[in-house]
Amino acid sequence: MTKRIFSGAQPTGNVHLGNYLGALKNWVALQHEYESFFCIVNLHAITVTHDPKLLTESTRNLTRIYLAVGIDPQVSTVFIQSDVPEHAELTWVLNCVVRISELERMTQYKDKAKKQQQENVTAGLLDYPVLMAADILLYQTDLVPVGHDQKQHLELTRDLAIRFNRDYGETFRVPDAYIPKVGAKIMSLSNPLKKMSKSDDDANSRIMLMDDSDTVVRKFKRAVTDSGTEIRFDESRPAINNLLEVYHLITGKSAAEVEDHFAGKGYAQLKGDLAEATIEFLKPFQQRVREISDDELDQILERGREKASRIARATLQQVFERTGLTGSLKR
Ligand code: TYM
C-alpha cells in the first residue's frame, strides 16, 4: 500500500522562507512518492488572539501558497482543517488520553504562553499539540514532514498513538517525523541564534514569500553577519552558515559548489547573490499565487474536504467503537 504523509501550516500572517525551506519544499518533493494530505490548520490559529476577518482571508491565501509552491491538487489532498469536524472530535477523545503534565512540558507552549499575558493563556494553547496529534492520526499517517520546531509535538503524537493502541486495541498507525538534515531550522536574519519565526516582532528577521523584490534586497542587506571574512559552511559562525544554507537550498547547488562560488568573495556579494536567487524563485511563485481563481480554489478545497472526510470518518468510527462511544448512534 502507498504510504501516507500528512502535514500542515497555520494561516497566521503569511509564510516565510523558513516555513518553505523547512517544510513546504519537502511536501512538494514527497507528494509523488506518498499519498499526501496537506491541511490549512485554521483551528490551531485561534489558540492565540486573532482577527476573524483576517483569518478567513489568510486561510484562502495559504491555500493559494500551497498550490503556487507546487502542491499538485491532482495528486495531493488539500483541505481546511475546520471543514472536517472529525479533527475536533478526535481531539476530545485524545484529551482523555493525554496527561496535563505532558502538555505543560511542551517548549512551544511555554514560549507562546510567556508571550501572552498570563491571564490570557487559553486552554486551546495548552491543548494545541493534541489537536495536532488528531490531525495526523486521523489519516493513519506514516510520515510527517516538518521543521525541527515540531519534533517534540511529533514525539507526543507517537506517545498518544501507542498509549491509545495499548489501552483500547490497535487503532492508529504510529507516525514518523520527516525532518530534513538541512533547512529544518532556518534562523532569523536579525539574530542567528533564534529561529526565523512568524511571531518575531522584528519584520526584518524574516523573508516572506509575498515580499516584493526591493524588500528582499533590503532585508538581506540588513542581515547580521559574523566576524571573520571567509564564506564557507561553519557552524561556529551561525549567521553566515544560515545564509549559505538558504543559498544552497534555494539554488539547488551542492554545498561544495556554493563554497566554490563564494571563494574569495565578500559578504556584500553573498547578500546580493542571495537576494537575486531568492527573487528568481519568488517572482514566478508570486505570479502563480495571483493566477489561482476563487472558483478553482473552491473546487480544490471541496474535493479535498470530501476525500479527507471519508478517511477521517472511518478512523473516528473505529475510535468510537473501541472506546464504547457508539451506543445507538449509527453515522
Ligand atoms: P507552522 O505553521 O508554525 O509552520 C509550518 C512549517 O514550517 C516549519 N518551520 C520552519 N522550518 C525551518 N525553519 C524555520 N525557521 C521554521 N519555522 C517553521 C514548521 O516546523 C512547520 O513544519 N503545529 C504546526 C502545524 C500543524 C501540523 C499539524 C504540522 C498542525 N497540525 C500536523 C504537521 C502535522 C505549525 O504550527 O506549523
Short mmCIF file of N, CA and C in Angstrom, two decimals, residues 18-133:
data_model
loop_
_atom_site.label_atom_id
_atom_site.label_comp_id
_atom_site.label_asym_id
_atom_site.label_seq_id
_atom_site.Cartn_x
_atom_site.Cartn_y
_atom_site.Cartn_z
N GLY A 18 11.61 30.21 6.06
CA GLY A 18 11.84 29.07 6.95
C GLY A 18 10.76 28.02 6.78
N ASN A 19 9.50 28.46 6.74
CA ASN A 19 8.40 27.51 6.53
C ASN A 19 8.57 26.78 5.20
N TYR A 20 8.97 27.56 4.19
CA TYR A 20 9.11 26.96 2.87
C TYR A 20 10.27 25.96 2.83
N LEU A 21 11.45 26.39 3.27
CA LEU A 21 12.62 25.52 3.15
C LEU A 21 12.58 24.35 4.12
N GLY A 22 11.98 24.57 5.31
CA GLY A 22 11.92 23.51 6.31
C GLY A 22 10.79 22.52 6.06
N ALA A 23 9.72 22.97 5.41
CA ALA A 23 8.55 22.09 5.29
C ALA A 23 7.98 22.04 3.87
N LEU A 24 7.41 23.14 3.39
CA LEU A 24 6.64 23.09 2.14
C LEU A 24 7.44 22.54 0.95
N LYS A 25 8.71 22.90 0.89
CA LYS A 25 9.55 22.43 -0.22
C LYS A 25 9.60 20.89 -0.21
N ASN A 26 9.65 20.33 0.99
CA ASN A 26 9.70 18.86 1.09
C ASN A 26 8.36 18.21 0.78
N TRP A 27 7.28 18.91 1.10
CA TRP A 27 5.96 18.37 0.75
C TRP A 27 5.89 18.19 -0.77
N VAL A 28 6.35 19.23 -1.47
CA VAL A 28 6.29 19.20 -2.93
C VAL A 28 7.12 18.01 -3.45
N ALA A 29 8.30 17.83 -2.86
CA ALA A 29 9.20 16.76 -3.33
C ALA A 29 8.63 15.38 -3.01
N LEU A 30 7.91 15.25 -1.90
CA LEU A 30 7.46 13.93 -1.46
C LEU A 30 6.11 13.52 -2.04
N GLN A 31 5.35 14.49 -2.57
CA GLN A 31 3.94 14.21 -2.90
C GLN A 31 3.74 13.13 -3.97
N HIS A 32 4.75 12.89 -4.80
CA HIS A 32 4.57 11.87 -5.84
C HIS A 32 4.91 10.47 -5.34
N GLU A 33 5.63 10.42 -4.23
CA GLU A 33 6.02 9.13 -3.67
C GLU A 33 4.99 8.60 -2.68
N TYR A 34 4.25 9.52 -2.06
CA TYR A 34 3.32 9.18 -0.99
C TYR A 34 1.91 9.65 -1.34
N GLU A 35 0.92 9.03 -0.70
CA GLU A 35 -0.43 9.60 -0.77
C GLU A 35 -0.43 10.77 0.22
N SER A 36 -0.71 11.96 -0.27
CA SER A 36 -0.41 13.15 0.54
C SER A 36 -1.63 13.95 0.95
N PHE A 37 -1.61 14.42 2.18
CA PHE A 37 -2.66 15.29 2.73
C PHE A 37 -2.01 16.54 3.27
N PHE A 38 -2.41 17.69 2.73
CA PHE A 38 -1.87 18.96 3.20
C PHE A 38 -3.01 19.84 3.68
N CYS A 39 -2.93 20.19 4.94
CA CYS A 39 -4.06 20.82 5.61
C CYS A 39 -3.71 22.27 5.97
N ILE A 40 -4.71 23.14 5.88
CA ILE A 40 -4.54 24.52 6.36
C ILE A 40 -5.15 24.51 7.76
N VAL A 41 -4.30 24.59 8.79
CA VAL A 41 -4.77 24.29 10.15
C VAL A 41 -5.31 25.55 10.84
N ASN A 42 -6.53 25.92 10.43
CA ASN A 42 -7.11 27.16 10.98
C ASN A 42 -7.59 27.01 12.42
N LEU A 43 -7.88 25.78 12.86
CA LEU A 43 -8.28 25.63 14.28
C LEU A 43 -7.10 25.93 15.20
N HIS A 44 -5.90 25.62 14.72
CA HIS A 44 -4.72 25.95 15.51
C HIS A 44 -4.52 27.46 15.62
N ALA A 45 -4.95 28.17 14.56
CA ALA A 45 -4.67 29.61 14.51
C ALA A 45 -5.48 30.40 15.53
N ILE A 46 -6.56 29.82 16.07
CA ILE A 46 -7.35 30.59 17.04
C ILE A 46 -6.91 30.35 18.49
N THR A 47 -5.79 29.64 18.66
CA THR A 47 -5.30 29.40 20.03
C THR A 47 -4.64 30.66 20.62
N VAL A 48 -4.34 31.63 19.74
CA VAL A 48 -3.86 32.93 20.24
C VAL A 48 -4.80 34.01 19.70
N THR A 49 -4.69 35.22 20.24
CA THR A 49 -5.57 36.30 19.81
C THR A 49 -5.50 36.46 18.29
N HIS A 50 -6.66 36.62 17.64
CA HIS A 50 -6.64 36.75 16.19
C HIS A 50 -7.82 37.60 15.73
N ASP A 51 -7.73 38.06 14.48
CA ASP A 51 -8.79 38.86 13.89
C ASP A 51 -9.59 37.94 12.95
N PRO A 52 -10.88 37.70 13.24
CA PRO A 52 -11.67 36.75 12.45
C PRO A 52 -11.65 37.03 10.95
N LYS A 53 -11.77 38.32 10.56
CA LYS A 53 -11.80 38.62 9.12
C LYS A 53 -10.48 38.25 8.47
N LEU A 54 -9.39 38.59 9.16
CA LEU A 54 -8.08 38.28 8.60
C LEU A 54 -7.87 36.77 8.50
N LEU A 55 -8.41 36.03 9.46
CA LEU A 55 -8.20 34.58 9.45
C LEU A 55 -8.83 33.94 8.22
N THR A 56 -10.05 34.36 7.89
CA THR A 56 -10.71 33.81 6.69
C THR A 56 -9.85 34.08 5.45
N GLU A 57 -9.37 35.30 5.37
CA GLU A 57 -8.57 35.68 4.21
C GLU A 57 -7.23 34.92 4.19
N SER A 58 -6.59 34.83 5.35
CA SER A 58 -5.29 34.13 5.39
C SER A 58 -5.45 32.65 5.08
N THR A 59 -6.59 32.08 5.42
CA THR A 59 -6.82 30.66 5.15
C THR A 59 -6.83 30.42 3.64
N ARG A 60 -7.51 31.30 2.92
CA ARG A 60 -7.54 31.17 1.46
C ARG A 60 -6.17 31.50 0.87
N ASN A 61 -5.52 32.52 1.42
CA ASN A 61 -4.19 32.86 0.89
C ASN A 61 -3.20 31.73 1.08
N LEU A 62 -3.27 31.08 2.23
CA LEU A 62 -2.32 29.99 2.48
C LEU A 62 -2.59 28.83 1.51
N THR A 63 -3.86 28.60 1.19
CA THR A 63 -4.18 27.55 0.21
C THR A 63 -3.52 27.89 -1.13
N ARG A 64 -3.62 29.16 -1.51
CA ARG A 64 -3.00 29.60 -2.78
C ARG A 64 -1.49 29.37 -2.73
N ILE A 65 -0.91 29.63 -1.57
CA ILE A 65 0.54 29.45 -1.43
C ILE A 65 0.92 27.98 -1.58
N TYR A 66 0.15 27.09 -0.95
CA TYR A 66 0.42 25.65 -1.11
C TYR A 66 0.48 25.30 -2.60
N LEU A 67 -0.54 25.79 -3.33
CA LEU A 67 -0.64 25.41 -4.75
C LEU A 67 0.49 26.05 -5.55
N ALA A 68 0.79 27.31 -5.24
CA ALA A 68 1.79 28.02 -6.04
C ALA A 68 3.22 27.52 -5.79
N VAL A 69 3.50 26.96 -4.62
CA VAL A 69 4.85 26.40 -4.43
C VAL A 69 5.00 25.07 -5.16
N GLY A 70 3.88 24.48 -5.55
CA GLY A 70 3.98 23.25 -6.35
C GLY A 70 3.21 22.06 -5.81
N ILE A 71 2.35 22.26 -4.81
CA ILE A 71 1.48 21.15 -4.39
C ILE A 71 0.48 20.94 -5.53
N ASP A 72 0.43 19.71 -6.04
CA ASP A 72 -0.42 19.42 -7.18
C ASP A 72 -1.75 18.85 -6.68
N PRO A 73 -2.84 19.60 -6.86
CA PRO A 73 -4.13 19.15 -6.31
C PRO A 73 -4.67 17.91 -7.03
N GLN A 74 -4.03 17.54 -8.16
CA GLN A 74 -4.45 16.30 -8.83
C GLN A 74 -3.90 15.07 -8.11
N VAL A 75 -2.80 15.24 -7.41
CA VAL A 75 -2.23 14.08 -6.71
C VAL A 75 -2.32 14.19 -5.19
N SER A 76 -2.40 15.42 -4.67
CA SER A 76 -2.43 15.61 -3.22
C SER A 76 -3.81 16.12 -2.78
N THR A 77 -4.14 15.82 -1.55
CA THR A 77 -5.41 16.30 -0.99
C THR A 77 -5.13 17.56 -0.19
N VAL A 78 -5.74 18.66 -0.60
CA VAL A 78 -5.54 19.95 0.07
C VAL A 78 -6.86 20.35 0.70
N PHE A 79 -6.87 20.60 2.00
CA PHE A 79 -8.16 20.92 2.64
C PHE A 79 -7.97 21.78 3.88
N ILE A 80 -9.09 22.33 4.33
CA ILE A 80 -9.09 23.21 5.51
C ILE A 80 -9.54 22.40 6.73
N GLN A 81 -8.76 22.51 7.78
CA GLN A 81 -8.99 21.71 8.99
C GLN A 81 -10.43 21.82 9.51
N SER A 82 -10.97 23.04 9.58
CA SER A 82 -12.31 23.20 10.17
C SER A 82 -13.41 22.66 9.26
N ASP A 83 -13.08 22.31 8.01
CA ASP A 83 -14.07 21.69 7.11
C ASP A 83 -14.29 20.23 7.46
N VAL A 84 -13.42 19.66 8.26
CA VAL A 84 -13.53 18.23 8.60
C VAL A 84 -13.67 18.14 10.13
N PRO A 85 -14.91 18.09 10.63
CA PRO A 85 -15.13 18.19 12.08
C PRO A 85 -14.51 17.05 12.89
N GLU A 86 -14.14 15.97 12.21
CA GLU A 86 -13.51 14.84 12.92
C GLU A 86 -12.22 15.26 13.63
N HIS A 87 -11.56 16.32 13.14
CA HIS A 87 -10.32 16.76 13.81
C HIS A 87 -10.62 17.18 15.25
N ALA A 88 -11.71 17.95 15.41
CA ALA A 88 -12.07 18.40 16.76
C ALA A 88 -12.62 17.25 17.60
N GLU A 89 -13.35 16.33 16.93
CA GLU A 89 -13.93 15.20 17.67
C GLU A 89 -12.84 14.27 18.22
N LEU A 90 -11.86 13.96 17.37
CA LEU A 90 -10.79 13.08 17.84
C LEU A 90 -9.95 13.78 18.92
N THR A 91 -9.82 15.09 18.79
CA THR A 91 -9.08 15.84 19.82
C THR A 91 -9.70 15.59 21.19
N TRP A 92 -11.03 15.59 21.25
CA TRP A 92 -11.66 15.38 22.55
C TRP A 92 -11.29 14.01 23.14
N VAL A 93 -11.37 13.00 22.28
CA VAL A 93 -11.05 11.65 22.77
C VAL A 93 -9.59 11.60 23.24
N LEU A 94 -8.70 12.20 22.46
CA LEU A 94 -7.27 12.18 22.83
C LEU A 94 -7.00 13.05 24.06
N ASN A 95 -7.85 14.04 24.30
CA ASN A 95 -7.73 14.84 25.53
C ASN A 95 -7.90 13.96 26.76
N CYS A 96 -8.61 12.86 26.58
CA CYS A 96 -8.85 11.96 27.70
C CYS A 96 -7.77 10.88 27.77
N VAL A 97 -6.77 10.99 26.91
CA VAL A 97 -5.63 10.07 26.90
C VAL A 97 -4.35 10.80 27.33
N VAL A 98 -4.24 12.06 26.90
CA VAL A 98 -3.03 12.83 27.22
C VAL A 98 -3.02 13.22 28.70
N ARG A 99 -1.82 13.41 29.24
CA ARG A 99 -1.71 13.90 30.62
C ARG A 99 -1.41 15.40 30.59
N ILE A 100 -1.98 16.15 31.51
CA ILE A 100 -1.73 17.60 31.54
C ILE A 100 -0.23 17.87 31.67
N SER A 101 0.45 17.03 32.45
CA SER A 101 1.89 17.26 32.65
C SER A 101 2.66 17.14 31.33
N GLU A 102 2.17 16.27 30.44
CA GLU A 102 2.85 16.14 29.14
C GLU A 102 2.71 17.45 28.36
N LEU A 103 1.54 18.05 28.44
CA LEU A 103 1.29 19.29 27.68
C LEU A 103 2.07 20.46 28.27
N GLU A 104 2.16 20.48 29.59
CA GLU A 104 2.88 21.58 30.24
C GLU A 104 4.38 21.53 29.97
N ARG A 105 4.85 20.39 29.54
CA ARG A 105 6.29 20.25 29.22
C ARG A 105 6.66 20.75 27.82
N MET A 106 5.66 20.98 26.96
CA MET A 106 5.96 21.33 25.56
C MET A 106 6.64 22.71 25.48
N THR A 107 7.80 22.75 24.83
CA THR A 107 8.54 24.01 24.83
C THR A 107 7.81 25.10 24.04
N GLN A 108 7.12 24.71 22.96
CA GLN A 108 6.43 25.73 22.18
C GLN A 108 5.30 26.37 23.01
N TYR A 109 4.63 25.55 23.81
CA TYR A 109 3.59 26.07 24.71
C TYR A 109 4.22 27.06 25.70
N LYS A 110 5.34 26.66 26.28
CA LYS A 110 5.97 27.52 27.29
C LYS A 110 6.37 28.86 26.67
N ASP A 111 6.94 28.79 25.44
CA ASP A 111 7.36 30.03 24.76
C ASP A 111 6.17 30.92 24.44
N LYS A 112 5.13 30.29 23.86
CA LYS A 112 3.98 31.10 23.44
C LYS A 112 3.23 31.64 24.65
N ALA A 113 3.14 30.85 25.71
CA ALA A 113 2.42 31.29 26.92
C ALA A 113 3.13 32.49 27.54
N LYS A 114 4.46 32.47 27.44
CA LYS A 114 5.25 33.57 28.00
C LYS A 114 4.94 34.88 27.27
N LYS A 115 4.68 34.74 25.95
CA LYS A 115 4.41 35.93 25.13
C LYS A 115 3.03 36.52 25.41
N GLN A 116 2.07 35.67 25.82
CA GLN A 116 0.72 36.16 26.14
C GLN A 116 0.72 36.59 27.61
N GLN A 117 -0.17 37.52 27.96
CA GLN A 117 -0.31 37.82 29.38
C GLN A 117 -0.89 36.59 30.04
N GLN A 118 -0.41 36.32 31.25
CA GLN A 118 -0.76 35.04 31.87
C GLN A 118 -2.26 34.76 31.91
N GLU A 119 -3.05 35.81 32.21
CA GLU A 119 -4.50 35.58 32.32
C GLU A 119 -5.14 35.34 30.94
N ASN A 120 -4.37 35.57 29.86
CA ASN A 120 -4.92 35.36 28.51
C ASN A 120 -4.54 34.03 27.88
N VAL A 121 -3.76 33.22 28.59
CA VAL A 121 -3.35 31.93 28.01
C VAL A 121 -4.56 31.00 28.00
N THR A 122 -4.97 30.58 26.80
CA THR A 122 -6.19 29.77 26.69
C THR A 122 -5.88 28.28 26.89
N ALA A 123 -6.94 27.54 27.23
CA ALA A 123 -6.80 26.08 27.30
C ALA A 123 -6.44 25.55 25.92
N GLY A 124 -6.91 26.24 24.87
CA GLY A 124 -6.61 25.83 23.49
C GLY A 124 -5.11 25.84 23.21
N LEU A 125 -4.41 26.82 23.78
CA LEU A 125 -2.96 26.90 23.56
C LEU A 125 -2.25 25.70 24.20
N LEU A 126 -2.71 25.34 25.38
CA LEU A 126 -2.13 24.17 26.06
C LEU A 126 -2.44 22.89 25.27
N ASP A 127 -3.66 22.87 24.70
CA ASP A 127 -4.15 21.67 24.04
C ASP A 127 -3.71 21.53 22.58
N TYR A 128 -3.06 22.56 22.10
CA TYR A 128 -2.62 22.65 20.70
C TYR A 128 -2.00 21.34 20.17
N PRO A 129 -1.06 20.73 20.92
CA PRO A 129 -0.42 19.51 20.38
C PRO A 129 -1.37 18.32 20.28
N VAL A 130 -2.45 18.34 21.05
CA VAL A 130 -3.41 17.22 20.96
C VAL A 130 -4.20 17.32 19.66
N LEU A 131 -4.57 18.56 19.31
CA LEU A 131 -5.24 18.78 18.02
C LEU A 131 -4.30 18.37 16.88
N MET A 132 -3.04 18.67 17.05
CA MET A 132 -2.06 18.29 16.02
C MET A 132 -1.94 16.76 15.93
N ALA A 133 -1.97 16.10 17.07
CA ALA A 133 -1.92 14.62 17.06
C ALA A 133 -3.17 14.07 16.36
#
